[in-house]
PDB file of C-alpha atoms and ligand atoms in Angstrom:
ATOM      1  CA  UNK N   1     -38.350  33.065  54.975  1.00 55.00           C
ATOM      2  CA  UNK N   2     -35.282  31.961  52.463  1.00 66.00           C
ATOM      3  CA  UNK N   3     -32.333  33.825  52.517  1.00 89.00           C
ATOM      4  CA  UNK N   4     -31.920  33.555  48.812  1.00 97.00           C
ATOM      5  CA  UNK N   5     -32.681  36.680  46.862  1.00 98.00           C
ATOM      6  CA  UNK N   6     -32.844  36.725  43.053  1.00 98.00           C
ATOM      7  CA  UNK N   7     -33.280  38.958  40.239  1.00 99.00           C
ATOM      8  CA  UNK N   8     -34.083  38.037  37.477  1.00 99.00           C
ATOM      9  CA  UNK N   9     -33.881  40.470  34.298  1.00 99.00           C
ATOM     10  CA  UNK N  10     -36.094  39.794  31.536  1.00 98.00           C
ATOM     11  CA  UNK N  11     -38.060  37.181  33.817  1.00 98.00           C
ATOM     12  CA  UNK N  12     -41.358  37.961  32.131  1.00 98.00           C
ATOM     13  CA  UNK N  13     -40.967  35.350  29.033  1.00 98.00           C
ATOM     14  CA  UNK N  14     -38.887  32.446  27.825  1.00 98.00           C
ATOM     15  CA  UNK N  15     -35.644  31.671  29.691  1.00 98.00           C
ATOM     16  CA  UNK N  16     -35.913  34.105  32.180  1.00 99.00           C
ATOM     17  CA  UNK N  17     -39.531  33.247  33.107  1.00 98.00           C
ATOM     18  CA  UNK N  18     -38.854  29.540  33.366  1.00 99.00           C
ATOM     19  CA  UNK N  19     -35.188  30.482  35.467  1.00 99.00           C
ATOM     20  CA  UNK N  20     -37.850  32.897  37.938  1.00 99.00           C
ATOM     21  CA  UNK N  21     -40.576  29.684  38.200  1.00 98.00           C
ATOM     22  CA  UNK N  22     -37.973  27.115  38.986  1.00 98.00           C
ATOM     23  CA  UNK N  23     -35.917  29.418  41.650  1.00 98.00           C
ATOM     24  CA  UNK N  24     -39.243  30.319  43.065  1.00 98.00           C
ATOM     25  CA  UNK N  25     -39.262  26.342  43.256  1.00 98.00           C
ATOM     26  CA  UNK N  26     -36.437  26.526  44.702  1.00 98.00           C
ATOM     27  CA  UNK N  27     -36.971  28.808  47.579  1.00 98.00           C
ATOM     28  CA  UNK N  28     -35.786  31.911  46.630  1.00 98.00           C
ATOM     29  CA  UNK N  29     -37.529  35.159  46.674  1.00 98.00           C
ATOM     30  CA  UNK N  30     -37.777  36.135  42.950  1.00 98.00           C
ATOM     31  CA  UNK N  31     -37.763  39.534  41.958  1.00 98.00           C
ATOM     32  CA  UNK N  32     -39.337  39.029  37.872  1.00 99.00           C
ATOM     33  CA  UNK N  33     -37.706  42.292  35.906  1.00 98.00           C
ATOM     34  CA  UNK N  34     -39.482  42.744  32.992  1.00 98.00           C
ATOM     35  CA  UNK N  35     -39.421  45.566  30.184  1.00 98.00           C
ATOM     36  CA  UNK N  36     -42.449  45.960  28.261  1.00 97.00           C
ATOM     37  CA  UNK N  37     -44.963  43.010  29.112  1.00 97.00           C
ATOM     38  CA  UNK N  38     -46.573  43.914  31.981  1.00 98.00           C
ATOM     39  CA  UNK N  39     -48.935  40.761  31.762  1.00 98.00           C
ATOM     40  CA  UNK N  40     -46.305  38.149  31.026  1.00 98.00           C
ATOM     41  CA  UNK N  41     -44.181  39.391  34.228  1.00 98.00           C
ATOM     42  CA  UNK N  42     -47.969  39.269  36.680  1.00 98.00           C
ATOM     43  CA  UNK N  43     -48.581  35.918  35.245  1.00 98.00           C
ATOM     44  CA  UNK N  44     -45.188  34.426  36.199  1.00 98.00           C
ATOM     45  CA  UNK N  45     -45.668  36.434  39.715  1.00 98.00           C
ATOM     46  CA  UNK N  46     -48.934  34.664  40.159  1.00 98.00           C
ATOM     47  CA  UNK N  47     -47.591  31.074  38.378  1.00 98.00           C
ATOM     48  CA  UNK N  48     -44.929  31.153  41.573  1.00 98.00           C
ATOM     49  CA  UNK N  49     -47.275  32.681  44.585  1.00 98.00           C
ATOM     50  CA  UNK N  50     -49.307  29.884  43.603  1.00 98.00           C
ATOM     51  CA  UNK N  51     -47.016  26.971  43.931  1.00 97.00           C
ATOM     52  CA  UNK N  52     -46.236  28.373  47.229  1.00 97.00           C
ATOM     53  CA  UNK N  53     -43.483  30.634  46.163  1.00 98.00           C
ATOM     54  CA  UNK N  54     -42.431  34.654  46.958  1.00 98.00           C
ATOM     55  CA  UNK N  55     -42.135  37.039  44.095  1.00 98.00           C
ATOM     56  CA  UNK N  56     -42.906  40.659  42.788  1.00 98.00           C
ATOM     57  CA  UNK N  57     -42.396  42.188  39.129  1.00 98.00           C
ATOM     58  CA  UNK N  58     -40.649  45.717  38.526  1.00 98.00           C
ATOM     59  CA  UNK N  59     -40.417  47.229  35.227  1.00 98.00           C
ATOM     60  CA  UNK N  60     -37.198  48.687  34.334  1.00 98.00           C
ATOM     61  CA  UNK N  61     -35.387  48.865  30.730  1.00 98.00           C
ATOM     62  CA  UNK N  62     -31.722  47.591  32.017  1.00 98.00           C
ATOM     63  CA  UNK N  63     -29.996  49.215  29.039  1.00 98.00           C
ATOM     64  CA  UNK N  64     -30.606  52.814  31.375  1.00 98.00           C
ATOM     65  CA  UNK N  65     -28.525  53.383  34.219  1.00 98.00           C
ATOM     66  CA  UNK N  66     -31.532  55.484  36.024  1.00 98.00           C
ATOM     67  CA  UNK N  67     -33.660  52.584  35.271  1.00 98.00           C
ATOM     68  CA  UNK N  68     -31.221  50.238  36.926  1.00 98.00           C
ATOM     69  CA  UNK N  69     -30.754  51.614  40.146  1.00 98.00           C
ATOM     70  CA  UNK N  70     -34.113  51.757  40.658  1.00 98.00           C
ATOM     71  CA  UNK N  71     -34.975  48.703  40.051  1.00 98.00           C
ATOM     72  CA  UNK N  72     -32.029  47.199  42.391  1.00 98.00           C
ATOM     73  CA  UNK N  73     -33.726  49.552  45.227  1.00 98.00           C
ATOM     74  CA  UNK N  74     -37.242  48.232  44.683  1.00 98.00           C
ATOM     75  CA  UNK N  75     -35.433  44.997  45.356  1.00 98.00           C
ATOM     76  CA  UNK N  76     -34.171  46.563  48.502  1.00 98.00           C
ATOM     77  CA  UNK N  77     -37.021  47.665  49.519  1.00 98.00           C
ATOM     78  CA  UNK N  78     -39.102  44.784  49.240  1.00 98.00           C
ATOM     79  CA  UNK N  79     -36.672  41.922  50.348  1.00 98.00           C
ATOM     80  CA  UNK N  80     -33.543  43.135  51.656  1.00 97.00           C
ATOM     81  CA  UNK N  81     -29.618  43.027  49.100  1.00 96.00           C
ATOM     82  CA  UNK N  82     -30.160  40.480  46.792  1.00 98.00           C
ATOM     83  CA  UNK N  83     -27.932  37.002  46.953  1.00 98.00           C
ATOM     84  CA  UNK N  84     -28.043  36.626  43.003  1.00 98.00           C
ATOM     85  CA  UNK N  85     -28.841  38.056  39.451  1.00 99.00           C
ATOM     86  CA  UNK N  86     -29.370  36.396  36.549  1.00 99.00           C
ATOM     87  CA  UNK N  87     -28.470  38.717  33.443  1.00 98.00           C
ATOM     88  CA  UNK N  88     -30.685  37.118  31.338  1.00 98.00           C
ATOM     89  CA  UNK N  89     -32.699  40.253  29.505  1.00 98.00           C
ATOM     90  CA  UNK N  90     -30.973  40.250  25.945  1.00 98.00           C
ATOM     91  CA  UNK N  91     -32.607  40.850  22.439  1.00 98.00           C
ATOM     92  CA  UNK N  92     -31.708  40.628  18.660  1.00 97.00           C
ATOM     93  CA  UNK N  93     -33.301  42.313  15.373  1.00 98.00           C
ATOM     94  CA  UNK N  94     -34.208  41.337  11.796  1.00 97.00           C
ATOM     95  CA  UNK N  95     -31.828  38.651  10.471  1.00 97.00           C
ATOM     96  CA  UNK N  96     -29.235  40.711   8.271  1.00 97.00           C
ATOM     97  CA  UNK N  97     -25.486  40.679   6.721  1.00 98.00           C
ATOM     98  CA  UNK N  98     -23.044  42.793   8.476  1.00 98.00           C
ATOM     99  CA  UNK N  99     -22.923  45.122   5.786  1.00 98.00           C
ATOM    100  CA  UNK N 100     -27.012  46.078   6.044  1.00 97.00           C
ATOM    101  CA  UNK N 101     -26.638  46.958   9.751  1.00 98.00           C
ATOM    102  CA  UNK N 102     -26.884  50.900  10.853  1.00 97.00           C
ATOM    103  CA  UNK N 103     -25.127  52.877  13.611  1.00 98.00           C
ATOM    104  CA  UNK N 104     -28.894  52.915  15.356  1.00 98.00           C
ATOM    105  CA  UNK N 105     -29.080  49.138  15.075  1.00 98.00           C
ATOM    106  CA  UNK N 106     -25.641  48.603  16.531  1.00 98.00           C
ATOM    107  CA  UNK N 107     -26.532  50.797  19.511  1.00 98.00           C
ATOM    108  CA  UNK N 108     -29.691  49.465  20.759  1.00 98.00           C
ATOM    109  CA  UNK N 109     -27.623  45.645  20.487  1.00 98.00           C
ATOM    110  CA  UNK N 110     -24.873  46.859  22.661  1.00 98.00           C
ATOM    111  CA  UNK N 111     -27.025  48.930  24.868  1.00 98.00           C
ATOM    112  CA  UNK N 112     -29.800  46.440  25.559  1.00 98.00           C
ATOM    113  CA  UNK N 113     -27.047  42.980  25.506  1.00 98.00           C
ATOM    114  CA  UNK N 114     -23.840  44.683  27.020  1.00 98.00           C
ATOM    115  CA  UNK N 115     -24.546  48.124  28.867  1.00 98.00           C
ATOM    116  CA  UNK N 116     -27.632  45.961  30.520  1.00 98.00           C
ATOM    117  CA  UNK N 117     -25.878  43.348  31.978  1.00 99.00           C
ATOM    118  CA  UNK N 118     -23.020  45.332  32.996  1.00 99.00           C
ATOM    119  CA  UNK N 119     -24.994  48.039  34.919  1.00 99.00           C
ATOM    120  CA  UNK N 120     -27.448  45.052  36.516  1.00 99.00           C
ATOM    121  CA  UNK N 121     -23.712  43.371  37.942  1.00 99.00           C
ATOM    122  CA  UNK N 122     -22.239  46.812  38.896  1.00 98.00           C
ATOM    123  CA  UNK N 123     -25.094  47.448  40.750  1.00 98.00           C
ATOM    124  CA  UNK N 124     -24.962  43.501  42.360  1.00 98.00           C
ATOM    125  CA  UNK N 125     -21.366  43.618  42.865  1.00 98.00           C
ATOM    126  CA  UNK N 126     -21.735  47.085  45.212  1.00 98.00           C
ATOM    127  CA  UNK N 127     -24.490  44.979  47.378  1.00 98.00           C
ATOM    128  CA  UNK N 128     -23.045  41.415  47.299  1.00 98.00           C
ATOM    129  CA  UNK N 129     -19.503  41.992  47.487  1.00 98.00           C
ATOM    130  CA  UNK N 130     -17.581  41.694  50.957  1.00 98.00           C
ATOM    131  CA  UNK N 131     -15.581  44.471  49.946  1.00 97.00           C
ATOM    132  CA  UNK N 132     -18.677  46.699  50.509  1.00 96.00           C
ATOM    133  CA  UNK N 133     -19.744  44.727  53.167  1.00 97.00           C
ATOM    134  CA  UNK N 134     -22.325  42.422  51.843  1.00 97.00           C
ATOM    135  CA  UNK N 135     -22.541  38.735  52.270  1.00 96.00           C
ATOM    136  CA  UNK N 136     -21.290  37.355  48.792  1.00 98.00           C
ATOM    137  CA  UNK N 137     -23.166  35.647  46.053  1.00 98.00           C
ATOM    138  CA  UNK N 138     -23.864  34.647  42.842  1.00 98.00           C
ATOM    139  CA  UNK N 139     -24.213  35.707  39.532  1.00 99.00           C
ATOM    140  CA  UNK N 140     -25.175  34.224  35.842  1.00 99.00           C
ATOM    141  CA  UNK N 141     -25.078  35.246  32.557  1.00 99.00           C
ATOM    142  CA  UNK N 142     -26.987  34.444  29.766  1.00 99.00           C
ATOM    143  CA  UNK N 143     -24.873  34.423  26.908  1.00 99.00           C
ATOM    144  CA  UNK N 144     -25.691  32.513  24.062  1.00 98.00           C
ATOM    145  CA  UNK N 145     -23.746  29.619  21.628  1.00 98.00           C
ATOM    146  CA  UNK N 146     -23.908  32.269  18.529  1.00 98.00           C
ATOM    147  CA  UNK N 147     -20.655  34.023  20.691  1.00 98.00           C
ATOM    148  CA  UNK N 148     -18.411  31.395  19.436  1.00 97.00           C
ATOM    149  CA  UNK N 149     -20.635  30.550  16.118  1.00 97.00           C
ATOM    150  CA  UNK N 150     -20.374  34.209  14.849  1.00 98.00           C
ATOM    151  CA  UNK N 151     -23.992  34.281  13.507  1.00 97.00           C
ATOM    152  CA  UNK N 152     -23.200  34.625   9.807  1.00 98.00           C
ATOM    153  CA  UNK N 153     -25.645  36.027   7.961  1.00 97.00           C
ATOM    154  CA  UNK N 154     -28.458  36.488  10.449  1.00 96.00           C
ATOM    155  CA  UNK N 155     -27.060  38.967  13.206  1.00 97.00           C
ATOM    156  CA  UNK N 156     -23.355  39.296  14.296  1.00 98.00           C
ATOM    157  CA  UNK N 157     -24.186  42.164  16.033  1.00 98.00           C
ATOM    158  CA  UNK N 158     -25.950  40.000  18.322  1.00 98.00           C
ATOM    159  CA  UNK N 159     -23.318  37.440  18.570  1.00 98.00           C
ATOM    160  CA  UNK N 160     -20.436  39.991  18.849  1.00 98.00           C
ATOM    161  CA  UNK N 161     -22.339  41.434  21.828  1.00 99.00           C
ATOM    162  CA  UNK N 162     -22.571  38.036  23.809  1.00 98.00           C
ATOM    163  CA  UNK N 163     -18.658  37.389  23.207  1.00 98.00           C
ATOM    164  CA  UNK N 164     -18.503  40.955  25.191  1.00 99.00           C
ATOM    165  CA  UNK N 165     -20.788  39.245  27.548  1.00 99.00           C
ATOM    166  CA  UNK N 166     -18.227  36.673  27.936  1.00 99.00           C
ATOM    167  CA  UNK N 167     -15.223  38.272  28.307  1.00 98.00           C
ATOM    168  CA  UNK N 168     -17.333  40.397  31.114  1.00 99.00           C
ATOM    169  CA  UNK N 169     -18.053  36.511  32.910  1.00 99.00           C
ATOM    170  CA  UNK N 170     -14.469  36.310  32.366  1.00 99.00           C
ATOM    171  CA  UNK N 171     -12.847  39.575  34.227  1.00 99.00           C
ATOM    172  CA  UNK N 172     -15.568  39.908  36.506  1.00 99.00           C
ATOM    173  CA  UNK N 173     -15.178  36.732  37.852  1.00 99.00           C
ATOM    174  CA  UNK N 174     -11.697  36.805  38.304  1.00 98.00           C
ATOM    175  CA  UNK N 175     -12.245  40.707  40.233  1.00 98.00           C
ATOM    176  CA  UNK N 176     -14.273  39.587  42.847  1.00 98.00           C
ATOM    177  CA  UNK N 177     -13.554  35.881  43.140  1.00 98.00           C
ATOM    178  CA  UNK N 178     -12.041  36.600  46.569  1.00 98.00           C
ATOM    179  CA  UNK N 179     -15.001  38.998  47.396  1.00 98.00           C
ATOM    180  CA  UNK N 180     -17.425  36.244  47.931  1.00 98.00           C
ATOM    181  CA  UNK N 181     -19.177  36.444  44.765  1.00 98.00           C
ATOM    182  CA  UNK N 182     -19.008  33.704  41.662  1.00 99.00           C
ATOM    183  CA  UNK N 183     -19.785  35.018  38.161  1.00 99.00           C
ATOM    184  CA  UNK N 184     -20.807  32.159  35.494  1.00 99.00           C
ATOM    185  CA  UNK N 185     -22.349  31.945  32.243  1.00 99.00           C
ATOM    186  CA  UNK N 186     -24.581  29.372  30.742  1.00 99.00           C
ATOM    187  CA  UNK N 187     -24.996  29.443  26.815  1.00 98.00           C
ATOM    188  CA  UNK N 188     -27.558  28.485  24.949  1.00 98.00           C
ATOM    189  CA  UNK N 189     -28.141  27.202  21.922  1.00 98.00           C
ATOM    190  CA  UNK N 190     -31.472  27.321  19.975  1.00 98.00           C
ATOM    191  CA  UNK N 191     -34.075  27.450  22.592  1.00 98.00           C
ATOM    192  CA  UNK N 192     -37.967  27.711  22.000  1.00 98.00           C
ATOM    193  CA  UNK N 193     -38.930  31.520  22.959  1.00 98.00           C
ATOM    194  CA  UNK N 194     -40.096  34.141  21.694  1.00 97.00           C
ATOM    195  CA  UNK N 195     -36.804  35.715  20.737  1.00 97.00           C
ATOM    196  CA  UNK N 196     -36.612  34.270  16.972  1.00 96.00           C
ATOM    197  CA  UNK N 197     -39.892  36.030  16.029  1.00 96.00           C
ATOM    198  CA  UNK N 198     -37.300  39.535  16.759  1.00 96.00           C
ATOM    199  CA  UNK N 199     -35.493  38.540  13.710  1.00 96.00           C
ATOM    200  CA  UNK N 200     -38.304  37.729  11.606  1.00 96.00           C
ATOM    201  CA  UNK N 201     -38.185  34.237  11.806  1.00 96.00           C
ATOM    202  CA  UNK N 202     -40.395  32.550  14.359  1.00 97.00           C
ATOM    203  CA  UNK N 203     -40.061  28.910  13.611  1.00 96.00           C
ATOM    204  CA  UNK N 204     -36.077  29.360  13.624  1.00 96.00           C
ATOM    205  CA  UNK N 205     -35.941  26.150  15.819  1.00 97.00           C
ATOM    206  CA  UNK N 206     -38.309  23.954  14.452  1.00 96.00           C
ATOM    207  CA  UNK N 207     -35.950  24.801  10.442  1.00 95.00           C
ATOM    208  CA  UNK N 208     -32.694  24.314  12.086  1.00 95.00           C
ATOM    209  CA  UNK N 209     -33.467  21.776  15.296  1.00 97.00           C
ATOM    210  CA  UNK N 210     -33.381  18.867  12.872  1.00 97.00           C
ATOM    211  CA  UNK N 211     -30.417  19.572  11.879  1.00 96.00           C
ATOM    212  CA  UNK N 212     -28.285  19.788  15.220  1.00 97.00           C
ATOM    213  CA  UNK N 213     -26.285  16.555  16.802  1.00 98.00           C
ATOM    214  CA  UNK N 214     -29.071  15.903  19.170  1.00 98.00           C
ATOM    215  CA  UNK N 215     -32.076  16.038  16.580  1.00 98.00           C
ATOM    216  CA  UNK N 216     -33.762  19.223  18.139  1.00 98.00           C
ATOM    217  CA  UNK N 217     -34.207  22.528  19.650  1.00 98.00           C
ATOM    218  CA  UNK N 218     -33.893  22.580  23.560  1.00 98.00           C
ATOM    219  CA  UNK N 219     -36.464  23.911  25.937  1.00 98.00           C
ATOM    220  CA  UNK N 220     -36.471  27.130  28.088  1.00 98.00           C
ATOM    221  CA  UNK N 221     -36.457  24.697  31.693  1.00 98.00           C
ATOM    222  CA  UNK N 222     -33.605  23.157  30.469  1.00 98.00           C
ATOM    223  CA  UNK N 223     -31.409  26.234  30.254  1.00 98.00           C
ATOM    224  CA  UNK N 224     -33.235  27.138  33.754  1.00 99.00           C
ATOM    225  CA  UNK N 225     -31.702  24.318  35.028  1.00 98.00           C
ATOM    226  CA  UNK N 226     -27.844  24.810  34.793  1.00 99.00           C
ATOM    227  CA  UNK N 227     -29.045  28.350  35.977  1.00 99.00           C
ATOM    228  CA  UNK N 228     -29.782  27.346  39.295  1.00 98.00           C
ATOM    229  CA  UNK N 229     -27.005  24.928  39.608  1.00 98.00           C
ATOM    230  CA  UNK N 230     -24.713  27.886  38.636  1.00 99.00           C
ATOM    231  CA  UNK N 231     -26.300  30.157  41.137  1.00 98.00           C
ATOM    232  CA  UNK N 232     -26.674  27.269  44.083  1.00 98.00           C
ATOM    233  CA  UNK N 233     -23.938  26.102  46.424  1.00 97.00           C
ATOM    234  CA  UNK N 234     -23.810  22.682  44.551  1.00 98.00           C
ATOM    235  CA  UNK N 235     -21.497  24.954  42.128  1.00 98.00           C
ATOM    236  CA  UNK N 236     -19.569  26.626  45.137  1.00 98.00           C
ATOM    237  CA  UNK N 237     -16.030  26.283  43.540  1.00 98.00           C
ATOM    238  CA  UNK N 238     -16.975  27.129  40.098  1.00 98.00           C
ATOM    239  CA  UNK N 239     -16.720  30.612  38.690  1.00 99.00           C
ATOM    240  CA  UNK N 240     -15.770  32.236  35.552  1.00 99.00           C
ATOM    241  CA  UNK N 241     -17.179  29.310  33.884  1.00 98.00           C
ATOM    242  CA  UNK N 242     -19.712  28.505  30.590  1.00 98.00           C
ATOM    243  CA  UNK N 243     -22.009  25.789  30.810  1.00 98.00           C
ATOM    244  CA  UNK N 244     -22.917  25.153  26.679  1.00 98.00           C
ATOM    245  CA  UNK N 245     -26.683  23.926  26.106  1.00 98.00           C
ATOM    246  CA  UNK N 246     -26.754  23.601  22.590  1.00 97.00           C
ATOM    247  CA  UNK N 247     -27.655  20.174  21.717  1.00 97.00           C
ATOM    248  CA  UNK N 248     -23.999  19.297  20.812  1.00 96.00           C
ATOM    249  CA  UNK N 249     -23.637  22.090  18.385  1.00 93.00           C
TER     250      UNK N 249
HETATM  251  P1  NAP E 301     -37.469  36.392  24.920  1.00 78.41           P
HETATM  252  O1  NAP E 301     -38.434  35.258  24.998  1.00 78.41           O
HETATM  253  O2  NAP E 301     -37.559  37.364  23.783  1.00 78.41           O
HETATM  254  O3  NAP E 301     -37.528  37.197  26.303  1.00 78.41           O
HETATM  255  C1  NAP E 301     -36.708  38.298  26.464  1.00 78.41           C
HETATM  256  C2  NAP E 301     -36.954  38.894  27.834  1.00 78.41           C
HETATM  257  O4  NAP E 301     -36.048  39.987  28.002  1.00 78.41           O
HETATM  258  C3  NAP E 301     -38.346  39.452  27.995  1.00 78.41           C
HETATM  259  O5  NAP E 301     -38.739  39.220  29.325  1.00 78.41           O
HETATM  260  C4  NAP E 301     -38.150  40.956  27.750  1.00 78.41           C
HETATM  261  O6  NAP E 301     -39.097  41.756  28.441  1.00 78.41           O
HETATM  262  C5  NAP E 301     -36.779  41.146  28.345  1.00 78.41           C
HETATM  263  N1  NAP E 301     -36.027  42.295  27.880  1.00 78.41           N
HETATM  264  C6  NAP E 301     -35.527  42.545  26.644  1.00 78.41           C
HETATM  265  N2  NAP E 301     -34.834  43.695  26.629  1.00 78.41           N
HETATM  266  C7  NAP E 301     -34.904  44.184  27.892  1.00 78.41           C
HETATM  267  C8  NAP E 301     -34.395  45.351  28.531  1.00 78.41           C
HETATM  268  N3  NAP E 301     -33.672  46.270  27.852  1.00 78.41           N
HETATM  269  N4  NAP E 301     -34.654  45.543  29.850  1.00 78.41           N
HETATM  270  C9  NAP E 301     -35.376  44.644  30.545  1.00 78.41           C
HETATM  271  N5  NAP E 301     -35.892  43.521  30.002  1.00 78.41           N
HETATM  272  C10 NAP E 301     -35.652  43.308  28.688  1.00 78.41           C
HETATM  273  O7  NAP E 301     -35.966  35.873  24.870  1.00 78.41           O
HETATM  274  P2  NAP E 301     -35.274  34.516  25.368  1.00 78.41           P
HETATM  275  O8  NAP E 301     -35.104  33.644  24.188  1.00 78.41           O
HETATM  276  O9  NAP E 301     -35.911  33.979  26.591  1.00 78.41           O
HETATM  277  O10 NAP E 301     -33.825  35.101  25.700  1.00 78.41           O
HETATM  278  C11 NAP E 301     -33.353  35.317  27.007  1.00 78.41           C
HETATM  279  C12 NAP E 301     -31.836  35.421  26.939  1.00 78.41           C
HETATM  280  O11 NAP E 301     -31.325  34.212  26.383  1.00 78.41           O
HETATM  281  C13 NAP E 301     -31.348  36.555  26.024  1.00 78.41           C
HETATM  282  O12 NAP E 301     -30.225  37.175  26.611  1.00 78.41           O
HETATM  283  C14 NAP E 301     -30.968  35.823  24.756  1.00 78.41           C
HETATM  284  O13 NAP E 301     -29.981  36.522  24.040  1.00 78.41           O
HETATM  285  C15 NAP E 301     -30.462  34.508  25.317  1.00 78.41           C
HETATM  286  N6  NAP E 301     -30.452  33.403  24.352  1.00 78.41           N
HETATM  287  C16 NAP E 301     -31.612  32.926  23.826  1.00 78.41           C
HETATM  288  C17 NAP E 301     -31.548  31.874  22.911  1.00 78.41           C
HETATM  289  C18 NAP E 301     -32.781  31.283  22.270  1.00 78.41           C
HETATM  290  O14 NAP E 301     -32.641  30.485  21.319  1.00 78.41           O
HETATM  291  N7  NAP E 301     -33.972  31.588  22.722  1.00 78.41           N
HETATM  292  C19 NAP E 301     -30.311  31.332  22.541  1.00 78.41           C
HETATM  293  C20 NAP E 301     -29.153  31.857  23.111  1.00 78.41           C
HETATM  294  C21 NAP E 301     -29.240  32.881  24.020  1.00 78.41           C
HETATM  295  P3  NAP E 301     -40.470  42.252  27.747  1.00 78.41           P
HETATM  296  O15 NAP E 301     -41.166  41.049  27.208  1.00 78.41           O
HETATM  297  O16 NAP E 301     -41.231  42.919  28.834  1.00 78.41           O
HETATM  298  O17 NAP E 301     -40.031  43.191  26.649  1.00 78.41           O
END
């Protein structure tokens, strides 16, 4: 049985379901989080017992602290402290200016792309950490490329909240870099999911892939990819660190 325990939140679709099939590839034991869709998170469960591969699904909204803990116990429960988390759960809304967005707006961004991925590495950092007597491990965030692009026009609520996500890689990183546990980011640029239909615009990538240096959108493996580099040992003396898969953008 593998030592390697992951969770990963928002594992049911797109980048997180592709980042649960690969480390279930991999070896790990793959805990798929999932928020809504209970049938997307069984059918990556089943896509990994079938290759050969260990995982279960728990739904928990990670924006809720009660939510959170329980869903780090089911972990627990089922396969012992986990050895990584992938923050990957994350959402945006209806493309908008700045000006059009509302105080309710703003709070489910924050709550479900901030408060999420800092309760999920709280609740890592109190199993992993040496300080609480845990054997170390790893941790990745999925930020995205709008952090640094600003997302004019179509949601810099969203892109505000994933430079908060990076400063958190940042800090965090640097807290418990001598507590056994590295924190990296990877961030993406336009990927094929799901996520563009959120802001009303499902064939974002297939309008703007044309237009980036490499000619077109990138696929959901690919991000999966530096994921599991960041959260293997071939990355052991990396942390606080942003891998960019953006096509050159
Ligand atoms: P997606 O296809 O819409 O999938 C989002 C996943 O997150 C789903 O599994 C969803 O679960 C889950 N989720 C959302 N809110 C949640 C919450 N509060 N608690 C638990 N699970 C929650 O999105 P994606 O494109 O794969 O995006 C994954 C991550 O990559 C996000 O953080 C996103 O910001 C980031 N990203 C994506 C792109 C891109 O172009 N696709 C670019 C840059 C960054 P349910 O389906 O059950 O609701």
């Amino acid at each position: 049985m593998s030592e390697e325990i992951v969770l990963v939140t928002g594992g049911s679709r797109g980048i997180g379901a592709a980042t649960a099939r690969l480390a279930g590839a991999r070896g790990y034991r793959v805990c798929v989080n999932y928020r809504t869709d209970a049938a997307a998170a069984a059918e990556v469960v089943e896509s990994i017992r079938s290759s050969g591969g260990t995982a279960f699904a728990v739904q928990a909204d990670v924006s809720r602290a009660a939510e959170v803990e329980r869903l780090f116990r089911a972990v627990d429960q089922e396969y012992g402290p986990l050895t990584a988390l992938v923050n990957n759960a994350g959402t945006l809304e209806q493309q908008s200016r700045l000006e059009d967005l509302d105080e309710d707006r703003l709070a489910r961004i924050w709550a479900a792309n901030i408060t999420g991925p800092f309760l999920c590495a709280a609740a890592a950092v109190r199993r992993m950490s040496t300080r609480h007597g845990g054997r170390g491990g790893a941790i990745v965030n999925v930020s995205s490329r709008a952090a640094r692009l600003g997302g004019p026009n179509e949601y810099v609520d969203y892109a505000a909240s994933k430079g908060a996500l990076d400063t958190m890689t940042t800090g965090l990183a640097l807290e418990v870099a001598a507590e056994g546990i590295r924190v990296n980011s990877v961030r993406p640029g336009l990927i094929h999911t799901g996520i563009h239909a959120l802001g009303g615009e499902p064939g974002r990538v297939d309008r703007v892939g044309p237009q980036l240096p490499m000619g077109r959108g990138g696929r959901p493996e690919e991000v999966a990819e530096s994921i599991l580099f960041l959260l293997s040992a071939s990355s052991s003396y990396t942390t606080g660190a942003f891998i960019d898969l953006a096509g050159g953008r």
